Short mmCIF file of N, CA and C in Angstrom, two decimals:
data_model
loop_
_atom_site.label_atom_id
_atom_site.label_comp_id
_atom_site.label_asym_id
_atom_site.label_seq_id
_atom_site.Cartn_x
_atom_site.Cartn_y
_atom_site.Cartn_z
N MET A 1 44.18 -36.88 39.91
CA MET A 1 42.96 -35.82 39.91
C MET A 1 42.11 -36.27 38.82
N LEU A 2 42.56 -36.55 37.50
CA LEU A 2 41.63 -36.87 36.26
C LEU A 2 40.71 -38.09 36.64
N HIS A 3 41.60 -38.92 37.12
CA HIS A 3 41.03 -40.49 37.40
C HIS A 3 40.10 -40.28 38.61
N SER A 4 40.38 -39.37 39.43
CA SER A 4 39.47 -39.08 40.69
C SER A 4 38.13 -38.51 40.35
N CYS A 5 38.51 -37.89 39.48
CA CYS A 5 37.05 -36.77 38.66
C CYS A 5 36.31 -38.11 37.98
N ALA A 6 36.60 -38.79 37.06
CA ALA A 6 36.21 -39.69 36.17
C ALA A 6 35.52 -40.89 36.93
N GLU A 7 36.57 -41.24 37.85
CA GLU A 7 35.62 -42.37 39.11
C GLU A 7 34.19 -41.69 39.90
N TYR A 8 34.38 -40.53 40.07
CA TYR A 8 33.18 -40.08 40.66
C TYR A 8 32.14 -39.71 39.97
N LEU A 9 32.33 -39.56 38.89
CA LEU A 9 31.22 -39.25 37.30
C LEU A 9 30.73 -40.81 37.38
N THR A 10 31.50 -41.84 37.46
CA THR A 10 31.27 -43.11 36.78
C THR A 10 30.24 -43.66 38.38
N HIS A 11 30.92 -43.31 39.41
CA HIS A 11 30.06 -43.61 40.58
C HIS A 11 28.32 -43.10 40.79
N THR A 12 28.53 -41.84 40.37
CA THR A 12 27.43 -40.99 39.86
C THR A 12 26.11 -41.57 38.79
N LEU A 13 27.34 -41.94 38.05
CA LEU A 13 26.10 -42.54 37.03
C LEU A 13 25.78 -43.94 37.17
N TYR A 14 26.46 -44.84 37.95
CA TYR A 14 25.84 -45.88 38.37
C TYR A 14 25.11 -46.00 39.64
N ARG A 15 24.74 -44.74 40.12
CA ARG A 15 23.96 -44.32 41.22
C ARG A 15 22.43 -44.45 40.87
N HIS A 16 22.61 -43.67 39.39
CA HIS A 16 21.54 -43.25 38.66
C HIS A 16 20.77 -44.65 37.45
N CYS A 17 21.65 -45.38 37.18
CA CYS A 17 21.44 -45.98 35.97
C CYS A 17 21.79 -47.42 36.42
N PRO A 18 20.85 -48.75 36.24
CA PRO A 18 21.20 -49.84 36.20
C PRO A 18 22.22 -50.25 35.40
N LEU A 19 23.68 -50.35 35.46
CA LEU A 19 24.35 -50.87 34.60
C LEU A 19 25.31 -51.91 34.91
N SER A 20 26.01 -52.60 33.88
CA SER A 20 26.87 -53.80 34.23
C SER A 20 28.07 -53.38 34.76
N GLU A 21 28.60 -53.95 36.14
CA GLU A 21 29.24 -53.83 37.08
C GLU A 21 30.78 -54.07 36.09
N GLU A 22 31.07 -55.11 35.16
CA GLU A 22 32.19 -55.12 34.36
C GLU A 22 32.34 -53.82 33.11
N LYS A 23 31.28 -53.27 33.13
CA LYS A 23 31.44 -52.28 32.27
C LYS A 23 32.27 -50.95 32.75
N ARG A 24 32.26 -50.81 34.26
CA ARG A 24 32.70 -49.87 34.91
C ARG A 24 34.08 -49.28 34.31
N PRO A 25 35.10 -50.04 34.01
CA PRO A 25 36.52 -49.47 33.53
C PRO A 25 36.13 -49.04 32.44
N VAL A 26 35.36 -49.12 31.33
CA VAL A 26 34.79 -48.56 30.12
C VAL A 26 34.49 -47.09 30.38
N PHE A 27 33.78 -47.05 31.49
CA PHE A 27 32.93 -45.80 31.71
C PHE A 27 34.10 -44.73 32.29
N VAL A 28 34.86 -45.49 33.06
CA VAL A 28 35.88 -44.28 33.83
C VAL A 28 36.90 -44.25 32.50
N TYR A 29 37.20 -44.94 32.03
CA TYR A 29 38.23 -44.47 30.58
C TYR A 29 37.65 -43.27 29.59
N GLY A 30 36.31 -43.63 29.66
CA GLY A 30 35.47 -42.82 28.80
C GLY A 30 35.42 -41.34 29.26
N PHE A 31 35.17 -41.25 30.50
CA PHE A 31 34.90 -39.98 31.41
C PHE A 31 36.56 -39.48 31.10
N GLU A 32 37.49 -40.13 31.68
CA GLU A 32 38.83 -39.56 31.53
C GLU A 32 39.41 -38.72 30.23
N LEU A 33 38.84 -39.68 29.03
CA LEU A 33 39.24 -39.13 28.02
C LEU A 33 38.55 -37.92 27.51
N SER A 34 37.21 -37.70 27.94
CA SER A 34 36.28 -36.79 27.76
C SER A 34 36.77 -35.28 28.30
N LEU A 35 36.99 -35.75 29.60
CA LEU A 35 37.46 -34.47 30.25
C LEU A 35 39.00 -34.08 30.02
N SER A 36 39.84 -34.89 29.91
CA SER A 36 41.31 -34.46 29.23
C SER A 36 40.91 -33.65 27.94
N THR A 37 40.10 -34.04 27.06
CA THR A 37 39.91 -33.30 25.66
C THR A 37 39.16 -31.97 26.09
N LEU A 38 38.00 -31.93 27.00
CA LEU A 38 37.50 -30.64 27.36
C LEU A 38 38.57 -30.00 28.02
N SER A 39 39.27 -30.06 28.74
CA SER A 39 40.32 -29.26 29.58
C SER A 39 41.01 -29.25 28.33
N SER A 40 41.98 -29.57 27.38
CA SER A 40 42.66 -29.12 26.46
C SER A 40 42.18 -28.09 25.51
N ILE A 41 40.87 -28.55 25.36
CA ILE A 41 39.79 -27.32 24.18
C ILE A 41 39.77 -26.03 25.00
N LEU A 42 39.59 -26.09 26.15
CA LEU A 42 39.11 -25.09 27.22
C LEU A 42 40.16 -24.16 27.46
N SER A 43 41.46 -24.90 27.39
CA SER A 43 42.62 -24.24 27.67
C SER A 43 43.21 -23.41 26.64
N ILE A 44 43.03 -24.16 25.18
CA ILE A 44 43.34 -23.80 24.24
C ILE A 44 42.64 -22.29 23.84
N ILE A 45 41.26 -22.46 24.27
CA ILE A 45 40.50 -21.13 24.09
C ILE A 45 40.89 -20.14 24.97
N LEU A 46 41.23 -20.40 26.38
CA LEU A 46 41.75 -19.62 27.21
C LEU A 46 43.23 -18.95 26.60
N LEU A 47 44.01 -19.73 26.12
CA LEU A 47 45.11 -19.22 25.54
C LEU A 47 44.99 -18.22 24.58
N SER A 48 44.19 -18.39 23.64
CA SER A 48 43.50 -17.64 22.40
C SER A 48 42.84 -15.97 23.06
N ILE A 49 42.45 -16.39 24.32
CA ILE A 49 41.82 -15.08 24.87
C ILE A 49 43.04 -14.10 25.22
N ILE A 50 44.16 -14.81 25.71
CA ILE A 50 45.27 -13.98 26.13
C ILE A 50 45.94 -13.67 25.13
N PHE A 51 45.84 -14.00 23.79
CA PHE A 51 46.92 -13.84 22.48
C PHE A 51 45.95 -12.78 21.88
N LYS A 52 44.54 -12.56 22.52
CA LYS A 52 43.55 -11.51 21.76
C LYS A 52 43.15 -12.15 20.24
N ASN A 53 42.93 -13.64 20.18
CA ASN A 53 42.63 -13.97 18.64
C ASN A 53 41.93 -15.20 18.78
N VAL A 54 40.45 -15.36 19.56
CA VAL A 54 39.70 -16.29 19.55
C VAL A 54 39.33 -17.15 18.33
N TYR A 55 39.36 -16.79 17.04
CA TYR A 55 39.43 -17.04 15.75
C TYR A 55 40.31 -18.41 15.75
N SER A 56 41.63 -17.93 16.26
CA SER A 56 42.68 -18.86 15.74
C SER A 56 42.36 -20.18 16.54
N SER A 57 42.09 -20.09 17.81
CA SER A 57 41.58 -21.15 18.51
C SER A 57 40.62 -21.98 17.87
N LEU A 58 39.36 -21.72 17.33
CA LEU A 58 38.57 -22.41 16.91
C LEU A 58 38.77 -23.02 15.39
N LEU A 59 39.85 -21.99 14.82
CA LEU A 59 40.38 -22.97 13.63
C LEU A 59 41.38 -23.93 13.83
N PHE A 60 42.17 -23.58 14.88
CA PHE A 60 43.21 -24.84 15.21
C PHE A 60 42.29 -26.22 15.75
N LEU A 61 41.50 -25.89 16.68
CA LEU A 61 40.77 -26.77 17.10
C LEU A 61 40.06 -27.89 16.31
N TYR A 62 39.29 -27.21 15.22
CA TYR A 62 38.66 -27.60 14.21
C TYR A 62 39.51 -28.53 13.38
N ILE A 63 40.80 -28.04 12.82
CA ILE A 63 41.52 -28.67 12.33
C ILE A 63 42.56 -29.91 12.83
N PHE A 64 42.92 -29.24 13.94
CA PHE A 64 43.59 -30.27 14.78
C PHE A 64 43.13 -31.48 15.23
N PHE A 65 41.85 -31.56 16.11
CA PHE A 65 41.09 -32.35 16.48
C PHE A 65 40.35 -33.19 15.18
N PHE A 66 39.68 -32.61 14.19
CA PHE A 66 39.00 -33.19 13.31
C PHE A 66 40.24 -33.91 12.56
N LEU A 67 41.06 -33.34 11.97
CA LEU A 67 41.87 -34.18 11.00
C LEU A 67 42.76 -35.32 12.05
N ARG A 68 43.26 -35.11 13.27
CA ARG A 68 43.68 -35.84 13.81
C ARG A 68 42.91 -37.21 14.24
N LEU A 69 41.74 -36.92 14.49
CA LEU A 69 40.60 -38.00 14.62
C LEU A 69 41.17 -39.40 13.60
N PHE A 70 41.18 -38.78 12.19
CA PHE A 70 41.16 -39.85 11.15
C PHE A 70 42.94 -39.82 10.70
N SER A 71 43.70 -39.03 10.89
CA SER A 71 44.92 -39.28 10.42
C SER A 71 46.15 -39.94 11.66
N GLY A 72 45.76 -39.90 12.86
CA GLY A 72 46.31 -40.54 13.66
C GLY A 72 47.67 -39.40 14.23
N GLY A 73 48.53 -39.79 14.83
CA GLY A 73 49.78 -38.93 15.56
C GLY A 73 50.08 -39.42 16.73
N TYR A 74 50.87 -38.76 17.25
CA TYR A 74 51.57 -39.20 18.57
C TYR A 74 50.59 -39.17 19.79
N HIS A 75 50.93 -40.57 20.72
CA HIS A 75 50.09 -40.65 21.72
C HIS A 75 50.71 -40.38 22.92
N ALA A 76 50.75 -39.18 23.89
CA ALA A 76 51.47 -39.13 24.92
C ALA A 76 51.07 -40.11 25.78
N PRO A 77 52.26 -40.57 26.81
CA PRO A 77 51.92 -41.59 27.68
C PRO A 77 51.18 -41.39 28.78
N THR A 78 50.62 -40.09 29.11
CA THR A 78 49.74 -39.79 30.22
C THR A 78 48.83 -38.72 29.52
N TYR A 79 47.82 -38.37 30.31
CA TYR A 79 46.84 -37.26 30.32
C TYR A 79 47.72 -35.87 30.07
N SER A 80 48.41 -35.78 31.51
CA SER A 80 48.90 -34.75 31.68
C SER A 80 49.70 -34.21 30.01
N ARG A 81 50.70 -34.86 30.06
CA ARG A 81 51.70 -34.61 29.05
C ARG A 81 50.76 -34.31 27.65
N CYS A 82 49.75 -34.89 27.82
CA CYS A 82 49.07 -34.84 26.19
C CYS A 82 48.63 -33.43 26.38
N PHE A 83 47.92 -33.06 27.44
CA PHE A 83 47.51 -31.97 27.68
C PHE A 83 48.64 -30.41 27.58
N ILE A 84 49.62 -31.03 27.83
CA ILE A 84 50.96 -29.80 27.78
C ILE A 84 51.24 -29.73 26.54
N LEU A 85 51.39 -31.22 25.83
CA LEU A 85 52.00 -31.36 24.41
C LEU A 85 50.79 -30.42 23.19
N THR A 86 49.24 -30.61 23.93
CA THR A 86 48.68 -29.95 22.96
C THR A 86 48.72 -28.50 22.90
N ASN A 87 48.51 -27.78 24.21
CA ASN A 87 48.66 -26.85 24.32
C ASN A 87 50.29 -26.25 23.69
N ALA A 88 50.95 -26.32 23.81
CA ALA A 88 52.45 -26.14 23.26
C ALA A 88 52.15 -26.36 21.74
N ILE A 89 51.54 -27.31 21.28
CA ILE A 89 51.65 -27.46 19.72
C ILE A 89 50.61 -26.01 19.32
N PHE A 90 49.52 -25.83 19.91
CA PHE A 90 48.75 -24.70 19.73
C PHE A 90 49.43 -23.24 19.56
N ALA A 91 50.40 -23.17 20.72
CA ALA A 91 51.18 -21.69 21.29
C ALA A 91 52.06 -21.80 19.86
N PHE A 92 52.80 -22.96 19.44
CA PHE A 92 53.76 -22.62 18.42
C PHE A 92 53.32 -22.64 17.05
N VAL A 93 52.18 -23.08 17.10
CA VAL A 93 51.41 -23.00 15.60
C VAL A 93 50.86 -21.41 15.40
N TYR A 94 50.24 -20.92 16.55
CA TYR A 94 49.89 -19.80 16.67
C TYR A 94 51.14 -18.68 16.41
N LEU A 95 52.18 -18.84 16.98
CA LEU A 95 53.20 -18.10 16.85
C LEU A 95 54.18 -18.06 15.77
N LEU A 96 53.90 -19.31 15.07
CA LEU A 96 54.36 -19.58 13.77
C LEU A 96 53.43 -18.64 12.50
N SER A 97 52.11 -18.85 12.84
CA SER A 97 51.33 -18.50 11.88
C SER A 97 51.68 -16.71 11.95
N GLU A 98 52.02 -16.03 13.07
CA GLU A 98 52.26 -14.73 13.42
C GLU A 98 53.51 -14.31 12.59
N VAL A 99 54.42 -15.15 12.76
CA VAL A 99 55.88 -14.83 12.02
C VAL A 99 55.64 -15.13 10.00
N ILE A 100 54.56 -16.24 10.03
CA ILE A 100 54.64 -16.20 8.47
C ILE A 100 53.66 -15.01 7.96
N GLN A 101 53.02 -14.53 8.75
CA GLN A 101 52.12 -13.12 8.17
C GLN A 101 53.13 -12.01 7.86
N TRP A 102 54.30 -12.48 8.41
CA TRP A 102 55.46 -11.14 7.67
C TRP A 102 56.12 -11.53 6.97
N TYR A 103 55.89 -12.84 6.35
CA TYR A 103 56.75 -13.30 5.38
C TYR A 103 55.48 -14.03 4.67
N LYS A 104 54.53 -13.45 3.89
CA LYS A 104 53.61 -13.89 3.28
C LYS A 104 54.03 -14.93 1.98
N PRO A 105 55.23 -14.61 1.48
CA PRO A 105 55.59 -15.57 0.57
C PRO A 105 55.72 -17.08 0.84
N LEU A 106 55.90 -17.30 2.34
CA LEU A 106 56.04 -18.44 2.79
C LEU A 106 54.78 -19.29 3.01
N LEU A 107 53.91 -18.58 3.21
CA LEU A 107 52.48 -19.09 3.27
C LEU A 107 52.14 -20.44 2.24
N ILE A 108 51.90 -19.90 1.30
CA ILE A 108 51.39 -20.91 0.24
C ILE A 108 52.28 -22.26 0.16
N PRO A 109 53.74 -22.30 0.10
CA PRO A 109 54.58 -23.08 0.00
C PRO A 109 54.61 -24.17 1.29
N PHE A 110 54.16 -23.27 2.72
CA PHE A 110 54.12 -23.88 3.84
C PHE A 110 52.61 -24.64 3.58
N ALA A 111 51.59 -24.23 3.54
CA ALA A 111 50.56 -24.94 3.26
C ALA A 111 50.34 -26.15 2.46
N ILE A 112 51.11 -25.73 1.33
CA ILE A 112 51.31 -27.13 0.20
C ILE A 112 52.06 -28.18 1.17
N LEU A 113 52.81 -27.96 1.57
CA LEU A 113 54.10 -28.75 1.99
C LEU A 113 53.43 -29.73 3.30
N SER A 114 52.74 -28.66 3.92
CA SER A 114 51.68 -29.48 5.12
C SER A 114 50.61 -30.13 4.62
N CYS A 115 49.96 -29.92 3.50
CA CYS A 115 48.91 -30.93 3.17
C CYS A 115 49.69 -31.95 2.36
N ILE A 116 50.65 -31.95 1.68
CA ILE A 116 51.32 -32.86 0.89
C ILE A 116 51.60 -33.90 2.01
N SER A 117 52.21 -33.58 3.03
CA SER A 117 52.38 -34.44 4.06
C SER A 117 51.46 -35.04 4.96
N ILE A 118 50.26 -34.63 4.98
CA ILE A 118 49.47 -35.29 5.74
C ILE A 118 48.70 -36.22 4.65
N PHE A 119 48.38 -35.75 3.63
CA PHE A 119 47.60 -36.58 2.38
C PHE A 119 48.68 -37.48 2.32
N LEU A 120 50.02 -37.72 2.03
CA LEU A 120 50.82 -39.05 2.00
C LEU A 120 50.99 -39.85 2.94
N LEU A 121 51.09 -39.31 4.38
CA LEU A 121 51.48 -40.02 5.47
C LEU A 121 50.41 -40.15 6.42
N SER A 122 49.06 -39.80 6.50
CA SER A 122 48.07 -40.13 7.03
C SER A 122 47.15 -41.81 6.69
N PRO A 123 47.01 -42.42 7.48
CA PRO A 123 47.04 -41.88 9.11
C PRO A 123 48.59 -42.88 9.35
N ILE A 124 48.85 -42.14 10.49
CA ILE A 124 49.80 -42.53 11.05
C ILE A 124 49.66 -43.81 11.81
N ARG A 125 50.36 -44.90 11.62
CA ARG A 125 50.16 -46.48 12.29
C ARG A 125 50.54 -46.23 13.68
N SER A 126 49.84 -46.95 14.59
CA SER A 126 50.39 -46.62 16.35
C SER A 126 50.38 -48.29 16.61
N THR A 127 51.39 -48.61 17.36
CA THR A 127 51.46 -49.82 17.92
C THR A 127 50.79 -50.01 19.08
N LYS A 128 50.30 -48.97 19.82
CA LYS A 128 49.72 -49.03 20.84
C LYS A 128 48.38 -48.98 20.34
N HIS A 129 47.86 -48.55 19.51
CA HIS A 129 46.59 -48.26 19.19
C HIS A 129 46.51 -48.81 17.58
N PRO A 130 46.65 -50.18 17.32
CA PRO A 130 46.59 -50.77 15.93
C PRO A 130 44.88 -50.64 15.48
N LEU A 131 44.74 -50.34 13.68
CA LEU A 131 43.59 -50.26 13.33
C LEU A 131 43.51 -51.48 12.57
N SER A 132 42.43 -52.14 11.90
CA SER A 132 41.87 -53.02 11.30
C SER A 132 42.74 -52.40 9.95
N GLU A 133 42.64 -53.30 8.83
CA GLU A 133 43.07 -52.63 7.29
C GLU A 133 41.92 -52.00 6.85
N ARG A 134 40.78 -52.48 7.26
CA ARG A 134 39.36 -51.69 6.69
C ARG A 134 39.51 -50.38 7.27
N LEU A 135 39.70 -49.91 8.78
CA LEU A 135 39.66 -49.28 9.59
C LEU A 135 40.66 -48.14 8.96
N TYR A 136 41.74 -48.59 8.75
CA TYR A 136 43.13 -47.90 8.34
C TYR A 136 42.53 -47.51 6.86
N ALA A 137 42.34 -48.03 6.19
CA ALA A 137 41.74 -47.53 4.39
C ALA A 137 40.76 -46.26 4.50
N GLN A 138 39.55 -46.84 5.64
CA GLN A 138 38.76 -45.74 5.77
C GLN A 138 38.86 -44.28 6.32
N ASN A 139 39.87 -44.46 7.09
CA ASN A 139 40.85 -43.27 7.99
C ASN A 139 41.57 -42.69 6.83
N LYS A 140 42.25 -43.35 5.87
CA LYS A 140 43.14 -42.65 5.11
C LYS A 140 42.50 -41.76 4.03
N LYS A 141 41.29 -42.35 3.68
CA LYS A 141 40.19 -41.97 2.81
C LYS A 141 39.83 -40.46 3.29
N ALA A 142 39.13 -40.87 4.54
CA ALA A 142 38.50 -39.77 5.12
C ALA A 142 39.68 -38.54 5.39
N ALA A 143 40.93 -38.81 5.91
CA ALA A 143 42.14 -37.54 6.28
C ALA A 143 42.21 -37.09 5.03
N ARG A 144 42.36 -37.71 3.87
CA ARG A 144 42.74 -36.79 2.19
C ARG A 144 41.45 -36.22 2.19
N ILE A 145 40.47 -36.60 1.90
CA ILE A 145 39.02 -35.63 1.93
C ILE A 145 39.15 -34.44 2.67
N ILE A 146 39.47 -34.58 3.99
CA ILE A 146 39.70 -33.38 5.02
C ILE A 146 40.49 -32.41 4.32
N VAL A 147 41.54 -32.98 4.66
CA VAL A 147 43.13 -31.96 3.94
C VAL A 147 42.42 -31.53 2.82
N SER A 148 42.21 -31.98 1.76
CA SER A 148 41.71 -31.52 0.46
C SER A 148 40.78 -30.51 0.59
N ILE A 149 39.77 -30.70 1.54
CA ILE A 149 38.91 -29.46 1.58
C ILE A 149 39.44 -28.38 2.33
N ASP A 150 40.36 -28.84 3.53
CA ASP A 150 40.69 -27.61 4.21
C ASP A 150 41.69 -26.90 3.27
N PHE A 151 42.59 -27.21 2.32
CA PHE A 151 43.39 -26.51 1.39
C PHE A 151 42.63 -25.77 0.72
N LEU A 152 41.43 -26.44 -0.08
CA LEU A 152 40.71 -25.47 -0.84
C LEU A 152 40.01 -24.16 -0.05
N LEU A 153 39.73 -24.68 1.23
CA LEU A 153 39.14 -23.54 1.93
C LEU A 153 40.08 -22.13 1.99
N PHE A 154 41.67 -22.81 2.45
CA PHE A 154 42.68 -22.04 2.39
C PHE A 154 42.96 -21.30 1.11
N LEU A 155 42.76 -21.86 0.21
CA LEU A 155 43.47 -21.16 -1.16
C LEU A 155 42.19 -19.78 -1.22
#
């Protein structure tokens, strides 16, 4: 279904704009990626409405998507698995944050451990999506800056 929507949007784009036919797969992929990301964002916001805490989804989306952009991570083999995994991670993090609120002494050590892990391990190298050494170094610097700022804001 996602591919069909992306094909339709690409077809509509080509109907209205004179574009090179050899670029068609790039547009289809771009639409697939955009639709997949948008559906994940909307479903996370919907879940947070169900949990009655929209702020949690906005915070999660900022940290998860923005930081992950530079730190890398697991790439699911299909868009549907990515959608399910992303929503499951949000639900898990949300529920974990609810539990940690009952055990507040765990909050700071957990945050420190998380930030140190991201600081030291980012970006994750992917064999399916390799980065040049220059881009790897840029992403490492960006991930470290972002996690440091996030930690300072947390404190």
